[in-house]
PDB file of C-alpha atoms in Angstrom:
ATOM      1  CA  MET M   1       0.000   0.000   0.000  1.00  0.00           C
ATOM      2  CA  VAL M   2       1.367   3.413  -0.939  1.00  0.00           C
ATOM      3  CA  VAL M   3       2.084   5.901   1.826  1.00  0.00           C
ATOM      4  CA  ARG M   4      -0.462   8.713   1.508  1.00  0.00           C
ATOM      5  CA  ASP M   5       0.822  12.193   0.673  1.00  0.00           C
ATOM      6  CA  TRP M   6      -1.098  15.064   2.175  1.00  0.00           C
ATOM      7  CA  GLU M   7      -0.196  17.374  -0.754  1.00  0.00           C
ATOM      8  CA  LEU M   8       0.204  20.444   1.420  1.00  0.00           C
ATOM      9  CA  VAL M   9       1.544  23.426  -0.529  1.00  0.00           C
ATOM     10  CA  GLY M  10       3.418  24.742   2.502  1.00  0.00           C
ATOM     11  CA  ALA M  11       4.703  21.296   3.519  1.00  0.00           C
ATOM     12  CA  PRO M  12       5.377  19.318   0.323  1.00  0.00           C
ATOM     13  CA  ASN M  13       6.969  16.303   2.026  1.00  0.00           C
ATOM     14  CA  ALA M  14       4.133  15.823   4.551  1.00  0.00           C
ATOM     15  CA  ARG M  15       2.790  12.286   4.474  1.00  0.00           C
ATOM     16  CA  ASP M  16       0.701   9.746   6.331  1.00  0.00           C
ATOM     17  CA  LEU M  17       2.580   6.550   7.209  1.00  0.00           C
ATOM     18  CA  GLY M  18      -0.605   4.493   7.115  1.00  0.00           C
ATOM     19  CA  GLY M  19      -0.603   1.368   4.976  1.00  0.00           C
ATOM     20  CA  LEU M  20       2.964   0.202   5.518  1.00  0.00           C
ATOM     21  CA  LEU M  21       3.175  -3.488   6.383  1.00  0.00           C
ATOM     22  CA  GLY M  22       4.307  -4.195   9.952  1.00  0.00           C
ATOM     23  CA  VAL M  23       4.679  -7.164  12.277  1.00  0.00           C
ATOM     24  CA  ASP M  24       2.456 -10.223  11.758  1.00  0.00           C
ATOM     25  CA  GLY M  25       1.166  -8.829   8.467  1.00  0.00           C
ATOM     26  CA  ARG M  26      -0.611  -5.947  10.219  1.00  0.00           C
ATOM     27  CA  ARG M  27      -0.551  -2.574   8.495  1.00  0.00           C
ATOM     28  CA  VAL M  28       0.091   0.830  10.036  1.00  0.00           C
ATOM     29  CA  ARG M  29      -3.281   2.468  10.639  1.00  0.00           C
ATOM     30  CA  PRO M  30      -3.955   5.445   8.355  1.00  0.00           C
ATOM     31  CA  GLY M  31      -4.334   8.841   9.986  1.00  0.00           C
ATOM     32  CA  ARG M  32      -2.293   7.917  13.082  1.00  0.00           C
ATOM     33  CA  LEU M  33       1.274   8.960  12.254  1.00  0.00           C
ATOM     34  CA  ILE M  34       1.878  12.045  10.105  1.00  0.00           C
ATOM     35  CA  ARG M  35       5.386  13.283   9.345  1.00  0.00           C
ATOM     36  CA  THR M  36       5.849  16.854   8.113  1.00  0.00           C
ATOM     37  CA  PRO M  37       8.302  19.734   7.982  1.00  0.00           C
ATOM     38  CA  ALA M  38       7.705  22.781  10.202  1.00  0.00           C
ATOM     39  CA  LEU M  39       4.185  24.122   9.704  1.00  0.00           C
ATOM     40  CA  GLY M  40       4.797  27.873   9.587  1.00  0.00           C
ATOM     41  CA  ARG M  41       4.259  28.118   5.823  1.00  0.00           C
ATOM     42  CA  LEU M  42       0.960  26.279   5.552  1.00  0.00           C
ATOM     43  CA  THR M  43      -1.644  27.967   3.364  1.00  0.00           C
ATOM     44  CA  ASP M  44      -5.277  28.408   4.373  1.00  0.00           C
ATOM     45  CA  GLU M  45      -6.149  25.503   2.086  1.00  0.00           C
ATOM     46  CA  ASP M  46      -3.459  23.410   3.788  1.00  0.00           C
ATOM     47  CA  LEU M  47      -5.075  24.180   7.138  1.00  0.00           C
ATOM     48  CA  ARG M  48      -8.421  22.905   5.902  1.00  0.00           C
ATOM     49  CA  ALA M  49      -6.764  19.638   4.876  1.00  0.00           C
ATOM     50  CA  LEU M  50      -5.018  19.407   8.237  1.00  0.00           C
ATOM     51  CA  ALA M  51      -8.313  19.997  10.054  1.00  0.00           C
ATOM     52  CA  LYS M  52      -9.674  16.778   8.501  1.00  0.00           C
ATOM     53  CA  LEU M  53      -6.870  14.873  10.225  1.00  0.00           C
ATOM     54  CA  GLY M  54      -7.395  16.641  13.544  1.00  0.00           C
ATOM     55  CA  PRO M  55      -4.041  15.861  15.213  1.00  0.00           C
ATOM     56  CA  ALA M  56      -4.345  15.288  18.943  1.00  0.00           C
ATOM     57  CA  CYS M  57      -0.645  16.024  19.474  1.00  0.00           C
ATOM     58  CA  VAL M  58       2.013  17.933  17.542  1.00  0.00           C
ATOM     59  CA  LEU M  59       5.601  16.963  18.322  1.00  0.00           C
ATOM     60  CA  ASP M  60       8.314  19.511  17.471  1.00  0.00           C
ATOM     61  CA  LEU M  61      11.896  18.201  17.325  1.00  0.00           C
ATOM     62  CA  ARG M  62      13.477  21.629  16.788  1.00  0.00           C
ATOM     63  CA  ALA M  63      15.658  23.495  19.247  1.00  0.00           C
ATOM     64  CA  SER M  64      14.264  26.719  20.704  1.00  0.00           C
ATOM     65  CA  ALA M  65      16.715  28.794  18.638  1.00  0.00           C
ATOM     66  CA  GLU M  66      15.296  27.276  15.435  1.00  0.00           C
ATOM     67  CA  ILE M  67      11.731  27.912  16.542  1.00  0.00           C
ATOM     68  CA  ASP M  68      12.477  31.539  17.431  1.00  0.00           C
ATOM     69  CA  VAL M  69      13.666  32.466  13.919  1.00  0.00           C
ATOM     70  CA  ALA M  70      11.008  30.534  11.963  1.00  0.00           C
ATOM     71  CA  PRO M  71       7.378  31.415  11.229  1.00  0.00           C
ATOM     72  CA  ALA M  72       5.127  30.066  13.982  1.00  0.00           C
ATOM     73  CA  ASP M  73       3.465  26.730  13.245  1.00  0.00           C
ATOM     74  CA  ARG M  74      -0.040  27.144  11.844  1.00  0.00           C
ATOM     75  CA  LEU M  75      -2.382  24.648  13.471  1.00  0.00           C
ATOM     76  CA  THR M  76      -6.062  23.788  13.620  1.00  0.00           C
ATOM     77  CA  GLY M  77      -8.015  22.803  16.703  1.00  0.00           C
ATOM     78  CA  GLU M  78      -6.249  22.610  20.048  1.00  0.00           C
ATOM     79  CA  PRO M  79      -3.662  19.842  19.799  1.00  0.00           C
ATOM     80  CA  ARG M  80      -1.244  19.177  22.614  1.00  0.00           C
ATOM     81  CA  ILE M  81       2.140  20.715  21.691  1.00  0.00           C
ATOM     82  CA  VAL M  82       5.258  18.850  22.803  1.00  0.00           C
ATOM     83  CA  HIS M  83       8.842  20.026  22.250  1.00  0.00           C
ATOM     84  CA  LEU M  84      11.557  17.359  22.313  1.00  0.00           C
ATOM     85  CA  PRO M  85      14.618  19.079  20.809  1.00  0.00           C
ATOM     86  CA  VAL M  86      17.055  16.807  18.998  1.00  0.00           C
ATOM     87  CA  HIS M  87      19.991  19.160  18.645  1.00  0.00           C
ATOM     88  CA  ASP M  88      23.440  19.836  20.059  1.00  0.00           C
ATOM     89  CA  PRO M  89      24.569  23.456  19.512  1.00  0.00           C
ATOM     90  CA  GLU M  90      28.088  22.546  20.657  1.00  0.00           C
ATOM     91  CA  HIS M  91      28.527  19.703  18.182  1.00  0.00           C
ATOM     92  CA  PRO M  92      30.934  20.877  15.446  1.00  0.00           C
ATOM     93  CA  VAL M  93      28.986  19.114  12.698  1.00  0.00           C
ATOM     94  CA  PHE M  94      25.789  21.010  13.533  1.00  0.00           C
ATOM     95  CA  THR M  95      27.632  24.325  13.471  1.00  0.00           C
ATOM     96  CA  TYR M  96      29.420  23.351  10.243  1.00  0.00           C
ATOM     97  CA  VAL M  97      26.156  22.547   8.452  1.00  0.00           C
ATOM     98  CA  SER M  98      24.681  25.838   9.669  1.00  0.00           C
ATOM     99  CA  ALA M  99      27.745  27.687   8.372  1.00  0.00           C
ATOM    100  CA  VAL M 100      27.350  26.044   4.945  1.00  0.00           C
ATOM    101  CA  LEU M 101      23.699  27.060   4.728  1.00  0.00           C
ATOM    102  CA  LEU M 102      24.384  30.616   5.886  1.00  0.00           C
ATOM    103  CA  GLY M 103      27.365  31.096   3.574  1.00  0.00           C
ATOM    104  CA  HIS M 104      29.791  31.717   6.441  1.00  0.00           C
ATOM    105  CA  ASP M 105      33.577  31.358   6.277  1.00  0.00           C
ATOM    106  CA  LEU M 106      34.461  27.670   6.658  1.00  0.00           C
ATOM    107  CA  ASP M 107      38.126  28.155   7.614  1.00  0.00           C
ATOM    108  CA  ALA M 108      37.371  27.068  11.186  1.00  0.00           C
ATOM    109  CA  TYR M 109      35.969  23.797   9.852  1.00  0.00           C
ATOM    110  CA  ALA M 110      38.930  22.718   7.726  1.00  0.00           C
ATOM    111  CA  GLU M 111      38.850  19.079   8.859  1.00  0.00           C
ATOM    112  CA  LEU M 112      35.103  18.765   8.333  1.00  0.00           C
ATOM    113  CA  ALA M 113      35.336  20.580   5.008  1.00  0.00           C
ATOM    114  CA  ARG M 114      37.844  17.974   3.800  1.00  0.00           C
ATOM    115  CA  GLU M 115      35.305  15.300   4.709  1.00  0.00           C
ATOM    116  CA  GLY M 116      32.667  17.241   2.763  1.00  0.00           C
ATOM    117  CA  THR M 117      29.129  18.266   3.560  1.00  0.00           C
ATOM    118  CA  ALA M 118      27.788  14.803   2.730  1.00  0.00           C
ATOM    119  CA  GLY M 119      30.253  13.344   5.225  1.00  0.00           C
ATOM    120  CA  ALA M 120      29.095  15.845   7.820  1.00  0.00           C
ATOM    121  CA  MET M 121      25.484  14.829   7.255  1.00  0.00           C
ATOM    122  CA  ALA M 122      26.411  11.165   7.737  1.00  0.00           C
ATOM    123  CA  GLU M 123      28.084  12.136  11.021  1.00  0.00           C
ATOM    124  CA  ILE M 124      24.834  13.749  12.175  1.00  0.00           C
ATOM    125  CA  TYR M 125      23.028  10.451  11.578  1.00  0.00           C
ATOM    126  CA  ARG M 126      25.625   8.658  13.684  1.00  0.00           C
ATOM    127  CA  TRP M 127      24.986  11.261  16.385  1.00  0.00           C
ATOM    128  CA  PHE M 128      21.256  10.479  16.163  1.00  0.00           C
ATOM    129  CA  VAL M 129      22.163   7.030  17.522  1.00  0.00           C
ATOM    130  CA  THR M 130      24.683   7.985  20.222  1.00  0.00           C
ATOM    131  CA  GLY M 131      24.037  11.642  21.140  1.00  0.00           C
ATOM    132  CA  GLU M 132      22.508  12.132  24.578  1.00  0.00           C
ATOM    133  CA  ALA M 133      19.780  14.560  23.466  1.00  0.00           C
ATOM    134  CA  ALA M 134      18.965  12.304  20.524  1.00  0.00           C
ATOM    135  CA  ARG M 135      18.676   9.126  22.588  1.00  0.00           C
ATOM    136  CA  VAL M 136      16.606  10.753  25.331  1.00  0.00           C
ATOM    137  CA  ASN M 137      14.197  12.590  23.061  1.00  0.00           C
ATOM    138  CA  PHE M 138      13.770   9.979  20.335  1.00  0.00           C
ATOM    139  CA  GLY M 139      12.914   7.538  23.136  1.00  0.00           C
ATOM    140  CA  ALA M 140      10.471  10.026  24.650  1.00  0.00           C
ATOM    141  CA  ALA M 141       8.904  10.528  21.198  1.00  0.00           C
ATOM    142  CA  VAL M 142       8.179   6.808  20.838  1.00  0.00           C
ATOM    143  CA  ARG M 143       6.629   6.689  24.299  1.00  0.00           C
ATOM    144  CA  LEU M 144       4.483   9.659  23.268  1.00  0.00           C
ATOM    145  CA  ALA M 145       3.279   7.787  20.161  1.00  0.00           C
ATOM    146  CA  ALA M 146       2.458   4.704  22.243  1.00  0.00           C
ATOM    147  CA  ARG M 147      -0.226   6.583  24.201  1.00  0.00           C
ATOM    148  CA  PRO M 148      -3.639   6.655  22.483  1.00  0.00           C
ATOM    149  CA  GLU M 149      -4.514  10.127  23.770  1.00  0.00           C
ATOM    150  CA  ASN M 150      -1.694  11.505  21.573  1.00  0.00           C
ATOM    151  CA  LEU M 151      -3.085  10.032  18.344  1.00  0.00           C
ATOM    152  CA  PRO M 152      -3.222  11.184  15.624  1.00  0.00           C
ATOM    153  CA  LEU M 153       0.387  12.289  16.178  1.00  0.00           C
ATOM    154  CA  LEU M 154       1.927  14.835  13.817  1.00  0.00           C
ATOM    155  CA  TYR M 155       5.688  15.253  14.204  1.00  0.00           C
ATOM    156  CA  HIS M 156       8.241  17.496  12.537  1.00  0.00           C
ATOM    157  CA  CYS M 157      11.609  19.214  12.711  1.00  0.00           C
ATOM    158  CA  SER M 158      12.563  22.079  10.379  1.00  0.00           C
ATOM    159  CA  ALA M 159      12.798  20.517   6.920  1.00  0.00           C
ATOM    160  CA  GLY M 160      11.056  17.287   7.900  1.00  0.00           C
ATOM    161  CA  LYS M 161      13.747  15.023   6.498  1.00  0.00           C
ATOM    162  CA  ASP M 162      16.601  14.210   8.910  1.00  0.00           C
ATOM    163  CA  ARG M 163      15.421  14.254  12.536  1.00  0.00           C
ATOM    164  CA  THR M 164      11.889  13.558  11.336  1.00  0.00           C
ATOM    165  CA  GLY M 165      13.326  10.911   9.016  1.00  0.00           C
ATOM    166  CA  TRP M 166      15.259   9.115  11.744  1.00  0.00           C
ATOM    167  CA  LEU M 167      12.293   9.201  14.135  1.00  0.00           C
ATOM    168  CA  THR M 168      10.262   7.625  11.326  1.00  0.00           C
ATOM    169  CA  VAL M 169      12.909   4.904  11.007  1.00  0.00           C
ATOM    170  CA  VAL M 170      12.672   4.279  14.752  1.00  0.00           C
ATOM    171  CA  LEU M 171       8.858   4.175  14.835  1.00  0.00           C
ATOM    172  CA  LEU M 172       8.506   1.965  11.776  1.00  0.00           C
ATOM    173  CA  SER M 173      11.221  -0.405  12.986  1.00  0.00           C
ATOM    174  CA  ALA M 174       9.442  -0.759  16.332  1.00  0.00           C
ATOM    175  CA  LEU M 175       6.256  -1.538  14.396  1.00  0.00           C
ATOM    176  CA  GLY M 176       8.037  -4.305  12.493  1.00  0.00           C
ATOM    177  CA  VAL M 177       8.120  -2.629   9.068  1.00  0.00           C
ATOM    178  CA  ASP M 178      10.692  -4.177   6.719  1.00  0.00           C
ATOM    179  CA  GLU M 179      13.973  -2.265   6.366  1.00  0.00           C
ATOM    180  CA  ALA M 180      13.599  -2.055   2.578  1.00  0.00           C
ATOM    181  CA  ALA M 181      10.173  -0.420   2.958  1.00  0.00           C
ATOM    182  CA  ILE M 182      11.568   1.970   5.581  1.00  0.00           C
ATOM    183  CA  ARG M 183      14.404   2.925   3.242  1.00  0.00           C
ATOM    184  CA  ALA M 184      12.021   3.552   0.346  1.00  0.00           C
ATOM    185  CA  GLU M 185       9.818   5.721   2.558  1.00  0.00           C
ATOM    186  CA  TYR M 186      12.845   7.723   3.740  1.00  0.00           C
ATOM    187  CA  LEU M 187      14.153   8.340   0.215  1.00  0.00           C
ATOM    188  CA  ARG M 188      10.782   9.604  -1.063  1.00  0.00           C
ATOM    189  CA  ASN M 189      11.643  12.992   0.428  1.00  0.00           C
ATOM    190  CA  ASN M 190      13.780  13.982  -2.559  1.00  0.00           C
ATOM    191  CA  ALA M 191      11.079  13.515  -5.187  1.00  0.00           C
ATOM    192  CA  LEU M 192       8.557  15.361  -3.041  1.00  0.00           C
ATOM    193  CA  THR M 193      10.841  18.369  -2.519  1.00  0.00           C
ATOM    194  CA  ASP M 194      12.621  18.574  -5.877  1.00  0.00           C
ATOM    195  CA  SER M 195      11.074  21.892  -6.935  1.00  0.00           C
ATOM    196  CA  LEU M 196      11.492  23.336  -3.434  1.00  0.00           C
ATOM    197  CA  ARG M 197      15.239  22.572  -3.444  1.00  0.00           C
ATOM    198  CA  ALA M 198      15.626  24.419  -6.726  1.00  0.00           C
ATOM    199  CA  VAL M 199      13.880  27.468  -5.269  1.00  0.00           C
ATOM    200  CA  ILE M 200      16.048  27.380  -2.130  1.00  0.00           C
ATOM    201  CA  ILE M 201      19.305  27.125  -4.082  1.00  0.00           C
ATOM    202  CA  GLU M 202      18.287  29.980  -6.375  1.00  0.00           C
ATOM    203  CA  ALA M 203      17.440  32.146  -3.368  1.00  0.00           C
ATOM    204  CA  MET M 204      20.792  31.315  -1.790  1.00  0.00           C
ATOM    205  CA  ARG M 205      22.574  32.205  -5.047  1.00  0.00           C
ATOM    206  CA  ARG M 206      20.971  35.645  -4.979  1.00  0.00           C
ATOM    207  CA  ARG M 207      22.292  36.211  -1.460  1.00  0.00           C
ATOM    208  CA  GLN M 208      25.655  34.557  -2.142  1.00  0.00           C
ATOM    209  CA  PRO M 209      26.695  35.017  -5.804  1.00  0.00           C
ATOM    210  CA  GLY M 210      29.646  32.651  -5.399  1.00  0.00           C
ATOM    211  CA  LEU M 211      27.563  29.864  -3.883  1.00  0.00           C
ATOM    212  CA  ASP M 212      28.924  26.330  -4.317  1.00  0.00           C
ATOM    213  CA  ALA M 213      25.682  24.431  -4.924  1.00  0.00           C
ATOM    214  CA  ASP M 214      27.505  21.100  -4.626  1.00  0.00           C
ATOM    215  CA  ALA M 215      28.390  21.965  -1.033  1.00  0.00           C
ATOM    216  CA  VAL M 216      24.823  22.954  -0.162  1.00  0.00           C
ATOM    217  CA  LEU M 217      22.866  20.203  -1.925  1.00  0.00           C
ATOM    218  CA  PRO M 218      23.798  17.430   0.559  1.00  0.00           C
ATOM    219  CA  VAL M 219      22.104  19.444   3.325  1.00  0.00           C
ATOM    220  CA  LEU M 220      18.892  19.900   1.322  1.00  0.00           C
ATOM    221  CA  GLU M 221      18.260  16.275   0.398  1.00  0.00           C
ATOM    222  CA  VAL M 222      18.329  12.827   1.939  1.00  0.00           C
ATOM    223  CA  ARG M 223      20.728  10.149   0.776  1.00  0.00           C
ATOM    224  CA  ALA M 224      20.993   6.417   1.256  1.00  0.00           C
ATOM    225  CA  ALA M 225      24.495   6.958   2.661  1.00  0.00           C
ATOM    226  CA  TYR M 226      23.070   9.002   5.546  1.00  0.00           C
ATOM    227  CA  LEU M 227      20.635   6.257   6.474  1.00  0.00           C
ATOM    228  CA  ASP M 228      23.413   3.681   6.117  1.00  0.00           C
ATOM    229  CA  ALA M 229      25.545   5.687   8.562  1.00  0.00           C
ATOM    230  CA  GLY M 230      22.752   5.539  11.135  1.00  0.00           C
ATOM    231  CA  TYR M 231      22.175   1.828  10.673  1.00  0.00           C
ATOM    232  CA  GLN M 232      25.922   1.113  10.828  1.00  0.00           C
ATOM    233  CA  GLU M 233      26.208   3.052  14.081  1.00  0.00           C
ATOM    234  CA  VAL M 234      23.290   1.073  15.512  1.00  0.00           C
ATOM    235  CA  ARG M 235      25.065  -2.184  14.660  1.00  0.00           C
ATOM    236  CA  ARG M 236      28.445  -0.927  15.923  1.00  0.00           C
ATOM    237  CA  VAL M 237      27.132   0.231  19.292  1.00  0.00           C
ATOM    238  CA  HIS M 238      24.195  -2.095  19.949  1.00  0.00           C
ATOM    239  CA  GLY M 239      24.508  -5.034  17.554  1.00  0.00           C
ATOM    240  CA  SER M 240      20.902  -4.887  16.364  1.00  0.00           C
ATOM    241  CA  PHE M 241      18.040  -2.423  15.984  1.00  0.00           C
ATOM    242  CA  ASP M 242      16.012  -4.223  18.666  1.00  0.00           C
ATOM    243  CA  ALA M 243      18.889  -3.759  21.108  1.00  0.00           C
ATOM    244  CA  TYR M 244      19.119  -0.090  20.140  1.00  0.00           C
ATOM    245  CA  LEU M 245      15.412   0.383  20.866  1.00  0.00           C
ATOM    246  CA  ARG M 246      15.834  -1.322  24.235  1.00  0.00           C
ATOM    247  CA  ASP M 247      19.255  -0.158  25.425  1.00  0.00           C
ATOM    248  CA  GLY M 248      19.811   3.020  23.427  1.00  0.00           C
ATOM    249  CA  LEU M 249      16.324   4.503  23.657  1.00  0.00           C
ATOM    250  CA  GLY M 250      15.179   2.804  26.856  1.00  0.00           C
ATOM    251  CA  LEU M 251      12.031   1.344  25.310  1.00  0.00           C
ATOM    252  CA  THR M 252      10.510  -1.523  27.247  1.00  0.00           C
ATOM    253  CA  ASP M 253       8.626  -4.435  25.727  1.00  0.00           C
ATOM    254  CA  GLU M 254       5.465  -2.883  27.187  1.00  0.00           C
ATOM    255  CA  VAL M 255       6.013   0.375  25.279  1.00  0.00           C
ATOM    256  CA  VAL M 256       6.649  -1.456  22.000  1.00  0.00           C
ATOM    257  CA  GLU M 257       3.543  -3.608  22.481  1.00  0.00           C
ATOM    258  CA  ALA M 258       1.434  -0.525  23.260  1.00  0.00           C
ATOM    259  CA  LEU M 259       2.801   1.194  20.157  1.00  0.00           C
ATOM    260  CA  ARG M 260       1.823  -1.791  18.025  1.00  0.00           C
ATOM    261  CA  ALA M 261      -1.580  -2.138  19.671  1.00  0.00           C
ATOM    262  CA  HIS M 262      -2.540   1.465  18.885  1.00  0.00           C
ATOM    263  CA  LEU M 263      -0.832   1.940  15.529  1.00  0.00           C
ATOM    264  CA  LEU M 264      -1.274  -1.375  13.716  1.00  0.00           C
ATOM    265  CA  GLU M 265      -4.528  -2.671  12.259  1.00  0.00           C
TER     266      GLU M 265
END
């Protein structure tokens, strides 16, 4: 079954994870888990579409500094708002990626620059597995999704592709979705945001005439290599994804069973 796109103008990579095949041949219930980018650019028509979903809870994975400089999320109804920031402002890779996007001098990041922006993005995915804020808040996010009063759950970061993408990997893995299906779902981001990336790069070129698009593009898209870096770190540290869920994220069997009970048909 194809994952349903919400076709929101202000959130082109928003989609419903319903229909994916999980454990024991049970499918993810439609209208329960919705992944999106930040919601500050939703149109009025987008809001009408969102109202039909009626999210009970909106989970924001952004840091407060990101929220402060972005348009406020546009929402319908009165969903519970939960902030679980997955970010480390002291981590050199995070500051390097920000410097690339802002067109800042990269001299202070010589070692990372040699590795390249794509390498830096892969390092962020490894941090998703081992970073303290990542482990604590990704675990808390799954526990949030396992409680029926929080469903439908809509969750997002800024672009809705990396932190949102890894949380989707975690949720779908806990639900027993096949890794190949998870990978395909993750990689759909690029097709959904192709025209948006072109607009962003053109806008950046106007601000920075000497922009190196090849340095910026890895930050604006998802790549199989990023996902591979996360999976490899899971295997290196924990041996298996089940062990990562248990030992890395602190998820008990009871939480996983509750998640499956409420999210699988």
